[in-house]
Short mmCIF file of C-alpha atoms in Angstrom, two decimals:
data_model
loop_
_atom_site.label_atom_id
_atom_site.label_comp_id
_atom_site.label_asym_id
_atom_site.label_seq_id
_atom_site.Cartn_x
_atom_site.Cartn_y
_atom_site.Cartn_z
CA MET H 1057 -16.26 11.93 16.93
CA ASN H 1058 -19.15 9.54 16.30
CA GLU H 1059 -20.55 11.03 13.00
CA PRO H 1060 -20.30 8.81 9.93
CA ILE H 1061 -17.23 9.38 7.70
CA ARG H 1062 -18.53 9.43 4.12
CA PHE H 1063 -16.00 8.57 1.30
CA GLY H 1064 -16.46 8.10 -2.41
CA ALA H 1065 -14.30 5.72 -4.66
CA ILE H 1066 -13.24 5.95 -8.15
CA GLY H 1067 -12.90 2.44 -9.65
CA GLY H 1068 -15.55 -0.36 -9.33
CA GLY H 1069 -12.95 -3.18 -8.80
CA MET H 1070 -11.57 -5.27 -6.03
CA ALA H 1071 -9.80 -2.60 -4.13
CA THR H 1072 -13.15 -0.53 -3.62
CA TYR H 1073 -14.85 -3.81 -2.70
CA LEU H 1074 -12.41 -4.67 -0.08
CA GLN H 1075 -12.33 -1.23 1.57
CA ALA H 1076 -16.18 -1.12 1.71
CA LYS H 1077 -16.56 -4.64 2.90
CA SER H 1078 -14.01 -4.05 5.73
CA CYS H 1079 -16.01 -1.01 6.77
CA ILE H 1080 -19.39 -2.87 6.65
CA GLU H 1081 -18.16 -5.92 8.53
CA ASN H 1082 -16.51 -3.98 11.25
CA LYS H 1083 -19.36 -1.69 11.70
CA SER H 1084 -16.94 1.16 10.91
CA LEU H 1085 -17.90 4.97 11.05
CA ALA H 1086 -16.25 5.06 7.53
CA GLN H 1087 -18.97 4.45 4.89
CA LEU H 1088 -18.61 4.19 1.07
CA ILE H 1089 -21.56 6.25 -0.24
CA ALA H 1090 -20.60 6.90 -4.01
CA VAL H 1091 -18.62 5.21 -6.74
CA HIS H 1092 -17.49 6.45 -10.12
CA ASP H 1093 -16.44 4.12 -12.94
CA THR H 1094 -16.83 4.51 -16.71
CA CYS H 1095 -17.97 0.93 -16.84
CA GLU H 1096 -21.49 0.46 -15.68
CA LEU H 1097 -21.11 -3.22 -15.37
CA ALA H 1098 -18.20 -2.86 -12.99
CA MET H 1099 -20.20 -0.56 -10.80
CA GLN H 1100 -23.29 -2.91 -10.73
CA GLY H 1101 -20.96 -5.90 -9.98
CA LEU H 1102 -19.52 -3.98 -7.09
CA TYR H 1103 -22.94 -2.99 -5.81
CA ALA H 1104 -24.29 -6.58 -5.98
CA GLY H 1105 -21.19 -7.93 -4.18
CA LEU H 1106 -21.47 -5.35 -1.28
CA GLN H 1107 -25.31 -5.94 -1.05
CA ARG H 1108 -24.45 -9.60 -0.26
CA VAL H 1109 -22.48 -8.30 2.73
CA ASP H 1110 -25.19 -5.80 3.67
CA PRO H 1111 -28.52 -6.04 2.05
CA SER H 1112 -29.44 -2.59 3.40
CA LEU H 1113 -26.55 -0.90 1.65
CA THR H 1114 -27.46 2.02 -0.72
CA LEU H 1115 -24.75 3.32 -3.15
CA ASP H 1116 -24.77 6.19 -5.57
CA LEU H 1117 -23.25 4.89 -8.85
CA ASN H 1118 -22.13 7.66 -11.34
CA SER H 1119 -20.63 6.87 -14.67
CA THR H 1120 -19.56 10.59 -15.22
CA LEU H 1121 -16.58 11.95 -13.34
CA SER H 1122 -17.95 15.48 -13.39
CA GLY H 1123 -21.10 14.26 -11.63
CA PHE H 1124 -19.32 12.27 -9.05
CA LEU H 1125 -16.89 15.13 -8.28
CA ALA H 1126 -19.88 17.60 -7.93
CA ARG H 1127 -20.90 16.09 -4.63
CA ASP H 1128 -20.16 18.24 -1.54
CA ASP H 1129 -20.78 15.51 1.08
CA LEU H 1130 -17.56 13.48 0.83
CA ASP H 1131 -14.88 13.61 3.44
CA PHE H 1132 -12.38 12.13 0.99
CA VAL H 1133 -12.22 10.21 -2.40
CA CYS H 1134 -10.34 6.98 -2.84
CA ILE H 1135 -8.67 6.45 -6.25
CA ASN H 1136 -8.68 2.76 -6.81
CA THR H 1137 -7.68 2.44 -10.33
CA PRO H 1138 -4.76 0.85 -12.26
CA PRO H 1139 -1.55 2.60 -11.74
CA PHE H 1140 -1.32 4.47 -15.12
CA ALA H 1141 -4.63 6.21 -14.48
CA LYS H 1142 -3.95 7.60 -11.07
CA LEU H 1143 -2.00 10.89 -11.67
CA PRO H 1144 -4.76 12.45 -13.87
CA LEU H 1145 -7.52 11.29 -11.38
CA VAL H 1146 -5.51 12.87 -8.59
CA LYS H 1147 -5.39 16.20 -10.50
CA ALA H 1148 -9.18 15.98 -11.06
CA VAL H 1149 -10.12 15.09 -7.52
CA ALA H 1150 -7.87 17.58 -5.97
CA GLY H 1151 -8.93 20.33 -8.46
CA ALA H 1152 -12.54 19.73 -7.36
CA GLY H 1153 -11.50 20.37 -3.65
CA HIS H 1154 -11.73 16.88 -2.42
CA ASN H 1155 -9.21 15.25 -0.09
CA VAL H 1156 -7.40 12.54 -2.04
CA VAL H 1157 -6.63 8.85 -0.98
CA VAL H 1158 -4.59 6.80 -3.40
CA GLU H 1159 -4.54 3.05 -3.28
CA LYS H 1160 -1.15 1.42 -3.37
CA PRO H 1161 1.05 1.32 -5.24
CA PHE H 1162 1.37 5.08 -4.68
CA ALA H 1163 2.79 5.90 -8.14
CA ARG H 1164 4.73 4.25 -10.93
CA THR H 1165 7.70 6.58 -10.50
CA LEU H 1166 9.05 9.10 -7.93
CA ALA H 1167 8.24 11.81 -10.49
CA GLU H 1168 4.54 10.83 -10.42
CA ALA H 1169 4.64 10.84 -6.63
CA TYR H 1170 6.13 14.22 -6.36
CA GLU H 1171 3.52 15.51 -8.81
CA MET H 1172 0.81 14.20 -6.88
CA MET H 1173 1.97 15.72 -3.70
CA HIS H 1174 2.38 19.01 -5.52
CA VAL H 1175 -1.01 19.10 -7.04
CA CYS H 1176 -2.63 18.34 -3.56
CA ASP H 1177 -0.54 21.03 -1.82
CA GLU H 1178 -1.51 23.53 -4.46
CA ALA H 1179 -5.15 22.63 -4.07
CA ASP H 1180 -4.87 22.67 -0.25
CA VAL H 1181 -6.37 19.16 0.08
CA SER H 1182 -4.86 16.18 1.98
CA LEU H 1183 -3.14 13.27 0.24
CA ASP H 1184 -3.10 9.79 1.98
CA VAL H 1185 -1.86 6.51 0.64
CA ILE H 1186 -3.73 3.18 1.51
CA SER H 1187 -1.28 1.10 3.50
CA GLN H 1188 -3.66 -0.87 5.50
CA HIS H 1189 -1.34 -3.31 7.00
CA ARG H 1190 0.33 -0.72 9.10
CA PHE H 1191 -2.71 -0.57 11.09
CA ASP H 1192 -3.09 -4.37 11.68
CA PRO H 1193 -2.88 -4.96 15.47
CA ASP H 1194 0.07 -7.07 15.33
CA VAL H 1195 2.03 -4.64 13.08
CA GLN H 1196 1.24 -1.93 15.63
CA ARG H 1197 2.44 -4.07 18.44
CA ALA H 1198 5.55 -5.09 16.51
CA ARG H 1199 6.38 -1.41 16.09
CA ASP H 1200 6.14 -0.85 19.81
CA ILE H 1201 8.13 -3.93 20.61
CA ILE H 1202 11.10 -3.25 18.18
CA SER H 1203 11.21 0.25 19.33
CA HIS H 1204 11.37 -0.58 22.97
CA PRO H 1205 14.91 -0.40 24.55
CA ASP H 1206 14.70 -3.95 25.92
CA PHE H 1207 14.47 -5.31 22.37
CA GLY H 1208 17.74 -3.71 21.46
CA GLU H 1209 18.82 -2.25 18.12
CA VAL H 1210 17.35 -4.14 15.16
CA THR H 1211 20.26 -5.78 13.24
CA TYR H 1212 18.37 -7.77 10.56
CA ALA H 1213 15.04 -7.83 8.77
CA GLU H 1214 13.73 -10.16 6.11
CA LEU H 1215 10.76 -10.00 3.81
CA GLY H 1216 9.57 -13.03 1.88
CA SER H 1217 6.66 -12.21 -0.41
CA TYR H 1218 5.14 -15.20 -2.16
CA TRP H 1219 2.27 -14.86 -4.45
CA SER H 1220 0.34 -17.13 -7.01
CA ARG H 1221 -0.59 -15.32 -10.29
CA CYS H 1222 -1.27 -17.35 -13.45
CA GLN H 1223 -0.78 -16.16 -16.91
CA ASP H 1224 -4.64 -15.54 -17.25
CA TYR H 1225 -4.26 -12.84 -14.57
CA PHE H 1226 -1.91 -11.02 -16.77
CA ASP H 1227 -3.73 -11.63 -19.95
CA GLN H 1228 -7.12 -10.18 -18.65
CA ALA H 1229 -5.95 -6.57 -19.35
CA ASP H 1230 -3.38 -5.34 -21.86
CA TRP H 1231 -1.87 -2.93 -19.11
CA ARG H 1232 -1.09 -5.85 -16.66
CA GLY H 1233 2.55 -6.90 -16.61
CA THR H 1234 3.76 -3.87 -18.40
CA TRP H 1235 6.03 -0.98 -17.38
CA GLN H 1236 3.72 1.58 -18.66
CA GLY H 1237 0.48 0.13 -17.06
CA GLU H 1238 1.85 -0.91 -13.74
CA GLY H 1239 5.26 0.51 -13.20
CA GLY H 1240 6.71 -2.87 -12.19
CA GLY H 1241 6.00 -6.52 -11.42
CA VAL H 1242 5.70 -8.28 -8.14
CA LEU H 1243 7.90 -5.96 -6.25
CA MET H 1244 5.79 -2.91 -7.17
CA ASN H 1245 2.37 -4.56 -7.06
CA GLN H 1246 2.27 -7.56 -4.79
CA ALA H 1247 5.32 -7.16 -2.37
CA VAL H 1248 4.22 -3.48 -1.92
CA HIS H 1249 2.38 -4.63 1.19
CA GLY H 1250 5.45 -6.14 2.88
CA MET H 1251 7.70 -3.27 1.62
CA ASP H 1252 5.51 -0.82 3.14
CA VAL H 1253 5.55 -2.52 6.48
CA LEU H 1254 9.51 -2.63 6.23
CA ALA H 1255 9.46 1.07 5.54
CA TYR H 1256 7.00 1.88 8.37
CA LEU H 1257 9.04 -0.07 10.90
CA LEU H 1258 12.62 0.58 9.84
CA GLY H 1259 12.55 3.44 7.27
CA GLY H 1260 14.66 3.99 4.12
CA PHE H 1261 17.31 1.90 2.60
CA ASP H 1262 21.00 3.00 2.53
CA LEU H 1263 22.31 0.57 0.00
CA VAL H 1264 20.90 -2.15 -2.26
CA THR H 1265 22.07 -4.99 -4.46
CA ALA H 1266 19.39 -6.83 -6.34
CA SER H 1267 18.50 -9.06 -9.37
CA ALA H 1268 15.16 -9.78 -11.07
CA SER H 1269 13.72 -11.77 -13.88
CA ALA H 1270 10.55 -12.83 -15.60
CA ARG H 1271 10.70 -16.68 -15.24
CA ASP H 1272 7.32 -18.12 -15.44
CA HIS H 1273 5.15 -15.61 -17.19
CA ASP H 1274 5.01 -13.79 -20.54
CA ILE H 1275 5.31 -10.27 -19.20
CA GLU H 1276 7.61 -7.27 -19.59
CA VAL H 1277 8.10 -6.87 -15.80
CA GLU H 1278 9.59 -9.06 -13.22
CA ASP H 1279 7.83 -12.02 -11.55
CA CYS H 1280 10.81 -12.86 -9.28
CA VAL H 1281 13.12 -10.44 -7.47
CA SER H 1282 15.66 -10.82 -4.65
CA ALA H 1283 17.61 -8.00 -2.96
CA GLU H 1284 19.94 -7.56 -0.12
CA GLY H 1285 21.21 -4.44 1.57
CA ARG H 1286 21.26 -2.05 4.47
CA PHE H 1287 18.78 0.36 6.04
CA LEU H 1288 19.76 3.81 6.97
CA THR H 1289 19.46 2.61 10.58
CA GLY H 1290 22.45 0.24 9.84
CA ALA H 1291 20.18 -2.92 9.96
CA ASP H 1292 20.88 -5.40 7.30
CA PHE H 1293 17.92 -6.85 5.07
CA ASP H 1294 16.99 -9.37 2.59
CA VAL H 1295 13.82 -9.17 0.33
CA SER H 1296 12.62 -11.92 -1.95
CA ALA H 1297 9.30 -11.85 -3.85
CA THR H 1298 7.74 -13.87 -6.56
CA THR H 1299 4.34 -14.59 -8.24
CA ASN H 1300 5.46 -17.90 -9.24
CA CYS H 1301 4.04 -19.87 -6.36
CA HIS H 1302 1.46 -22.51 -7.20
CA GLU H 1303 -1.13 -21.60 -4.59
CA GLY H 1304 -1.96 -19.16 -1.93
CA ASP H 1305 -0.30 -15.90 -0.96
CA ALA H 1306 1.91 -15.29 1.87
CA GLU H 1307 3.91 -12.40 3.37
CA CYS H 1308 6.45 -13.36 5.89
CA LEU H 1309 8.45 -10.66 7.88
CA THR H 1310 11.33 -11.28 10.50
CA PHE H 1311 12.99 -8.72 12.77
CA VAL H 1312 16.04 -9.59 14.67
CA GLY H 1313 17.08 -7.37 17.50
CA GLU H 1314 20.08 -7.48 19.82
CA GLN H 1315 18.01 -8.97 22.64
CA GLY H 1316 14.95 -10.36 20.78
CA GLN H 1317 13.19 -11.37 17.48
CA LEU H 1318 9.77 -11.59 16.19
CA MET H 1319 8.13 -12.92 13.14
CA LEU H 1320 4.84 -12.16 11.32
CA ARG H 1321 3.16 -14.16 8.74
CA ASN H 1322 0.47 -12.32 6.83
CA TYR H 1323 0.75 -9.56 9.43
CA GLN H 1324 0.07 -11.70 12.38
CA PHE H 1325 2.51 -13.14 15.07
CA ILE H 1326 3.69 -16.57 14.44
CA GLU H 1327 3.17 -18.41 17.74
CA GLY H 1328 6.52 -19.46 19.29
CA SER H 1329 8.45 -17.85 16.53
CA GLY H 1330 10.80 -15.76 18.71
CA LEU H 1331 11.55 -14.10 21.84
CA TYR H 1332 9.69 -10.86 22.49
CA ALA H 1333 11.93 -8.83 24.79
CA GLY H 1334 10.45 -6.21 27.11
CA PRO H 1335 6.91 -5.73 28.32
CA THR H 1336 3.81 -6.14 26.27
CA ILE H 1337 2.88 -2.66 25.02
CA GLU H 1338 -0.62 -1.71 23.92
CA PRO H 1339 -0.59 -0.93 20.22
CA ALA H 1340 -0.81 2.65 19.00
CA LEU H 1341 -4.25 1.86 17.72
CA ALA H 1342 -5.63 2.68 21.33
CA ARG H 1343 -3.88 5.96 21.21
CA ASN H 1344 -5.53 6.74 18.02
CA GLY H 1345 -8.92 5.96 19.37
CA VAL H 1346 -9.68 3.12 16.89
CA VAL H 1347 -10.58 -0.20 18.31
CA ALA H 1348 -8.98 -3.34 16.77
CA ASP H 1349 -11.44 -5.91 15.46
CA ALA H 1350 -11.47 -9.26 17.21
CA SER H 1351 -10.35 -11.14 13.97
CA GLY H 1352 -7.14 -9.25 13.48
CA HIS H 1353 -8.08 -8.50 9.90
CA GLY H 1354 -9.63 -5.51 8.06
CA GLY H 1355 -7.00 -2.87 8.29
CA HIS H 1356 -8.81 -0.85 5.65
CA PHE H 1357 -11.39 0.13 8.00
CA ARG H 1358 -8.89 1.28 10.62
CA GLN H 1359 -6.96 3.44 8.06
CA LEU H 1360 -10.15 4.92 6.51
CA GLU H 1361 -11.44 5.97 10.01
CA LEU H 1362 -8.00 7.64 10.82
CA ILE H 1363 -8.06 9.51 7.47
CA GLY H 1364 -11.59 10.70 8.22
CA ARG H 1365 -10.73 11.79 11.75
CA GLY H 1366 -7.72 13.61 10.32
CA VAL H 1367 -9.46 15.54 7.67
CA ARG H 1368 -11.95 16.68 10.28
CA GLY H 1369 -9.12 18.08 12.28
CA GLU H 1370 -8.58 15.51 14.88
CA HIS H 1371 -5.24 13.97 15.78
CA ALA H 1372 -4.82 10.65 13.95
CA GLU H 1373 -2.10 8.65 12.47
CA ARG H 1374 -1.88 9.05 8.76
CA VAL H 1375 0.06 7.80 5.80
CA THR H 1376 0.87 10.89 3.77
CA GLY H 1377 2.43 11.13 0.41
CA ALA H 1378 5.79 11.90 2.12
CA ASP H 1379 5.35 8.65 4.23
CA ALA H 1380 4.52 6.53 1.20
CA LEU H 1381 7.55 8.09 -0.74
CA ILE H 1382 9.87 6.11 1.58
CA THR H 1383 8.35 2.94 0.46
CA LEU H 1384 8.42 3.84 -3.16
CA ARG H 1385 12.03 5.15 -3.08
CA ASN H 1386 13.06 1.74 -1.39
CA THR H 1387 11.31 -0.03 -4.26
CA MET H 1388 12.93 2.15 -6.92
CA MET H 1389 16.42 1.50 -5.46
CA ILE H 1390 15.94 -2.24 -5.84
CA TYR H 1391 14.73 -1.72 -9.43
CA TYR H 1392 17.78 0.57 -10.15
CA SER H 1393 20.13 -2.24 -8.95
CA THR H 1394 18.32 -4.91 -11.08
CA MET H 1395 18.70 -2.67 -14.05
CA ASN H 1396 22.33 -2.00 -13.46
CA GLY H 1397 23.49 -5.27 -11.98
CA SER H 1398 25.38 -3.30 -9.29
CA GLU H 1399 25.02 -1.86 -5.84
CA VAL H 1400 22.93 1.33 -5.37
CA VAL H 1401 23.77 3.71 -2.64
CA GLU H 1402 20.87 5.97 -1.92
CA GLY H 1403 20.46 6.37 -5.50
CA VAL H 1404 20.48 6.27 -9.11
CA ASN H 1405 21.46 4.20 -12.09
CA SER H 1406 19.28 3.12 -14.98
CA LYS H 1407 18.67 0.47 -17.68
CA PHE H 1408 16.56 -2.71 -17.43
CA LYS H 1409 14.20 -2.45 -20.35
CA PRO H 1410 13.64 0.56 -22.57
CA ASP H 1411 10.22 1.67 -20.99
CA ALA H 1412 11.80 1.22 -17.51
CA GLU H 1413 14.76 3.32 -18.34
CA SER H 1414 12.73 6.35 -19.32
CA MET H 1415 10.45 5.97 -16.37
CA CYS H 1416 13.22 5.42 -13.89
CA SER H 1417 15.34 8.15 -15.03
CA TYR H 1418 13.18 10.41 -12.70
CA LEU H 1419 14.93 9.08 -9.58
CA LYS H 1420 16.92 11.89 -8.20
#
């Protein structure tokens, strides 16, 4: 398939910019052609930023949702809004017959996620969740390596998610740093990248013990979290995440097998970081017919192309609502342990802060 994949986006902020920029810079078949935001200024800023990347870009900017959804030339619509706004927009987009793509985090609660999945099933449209780092070349290669018999069973995995967020970041919007607005703190909104790769490569958690706190910011949610536990596969894990770093962002992942180990920093192999047992295996990107870009970055364009291929009936690796649910469930298990101060085994507890308690009671 060489026909352009045309998509629209709801939200004129950074997520839409990064998706479109990735597609432009990598000369992708996926093309952003329409944007809806109730803020004209946001859309104009987005358009100006993208025109600096590609001066020939044209983009339909629509401040009315009904006008945006009336288009019949969109392969799918990306919902790139704050977490609290996603569910009603999923209902509107699916109700208009468009395939739905939700930017991570998928949902604030499992109940929201299940409702999104149900709404899309009832409307007979697809539901994908943006998880672009799954499609980074070294993550794909890591998947092939750790699943190879020569690597042996994975016995241990570690995620360190280190982010810098100043108080001004949280103060710029009243929904930031709140349970109702974001559904969580660093674990839900920044470490979601690494949590998703863990779920992609090793699956769901079996048990978790965790603690969390808000140490350096005036916010409701956590800015520091640590967890340890075990995957359903039997592998042990440690997760640590914070937005209290002074500069830069870094995601570090380690996987230890019986006969090998590997480490990723920002989703690229760390040279000399370990022994890669077994043969070098071409990443699954080739099997999907998507060429990796030379820089090793830009996973958005890869995933958006795969979504487009999938909605047109081609075989393509997707991140469905059910796939993203594994990441969300792992996240909620950590939150439940921090709320209870005890181990969580495949499951439930409650209590952290009042808003969190009512929201997290949906975990079943």
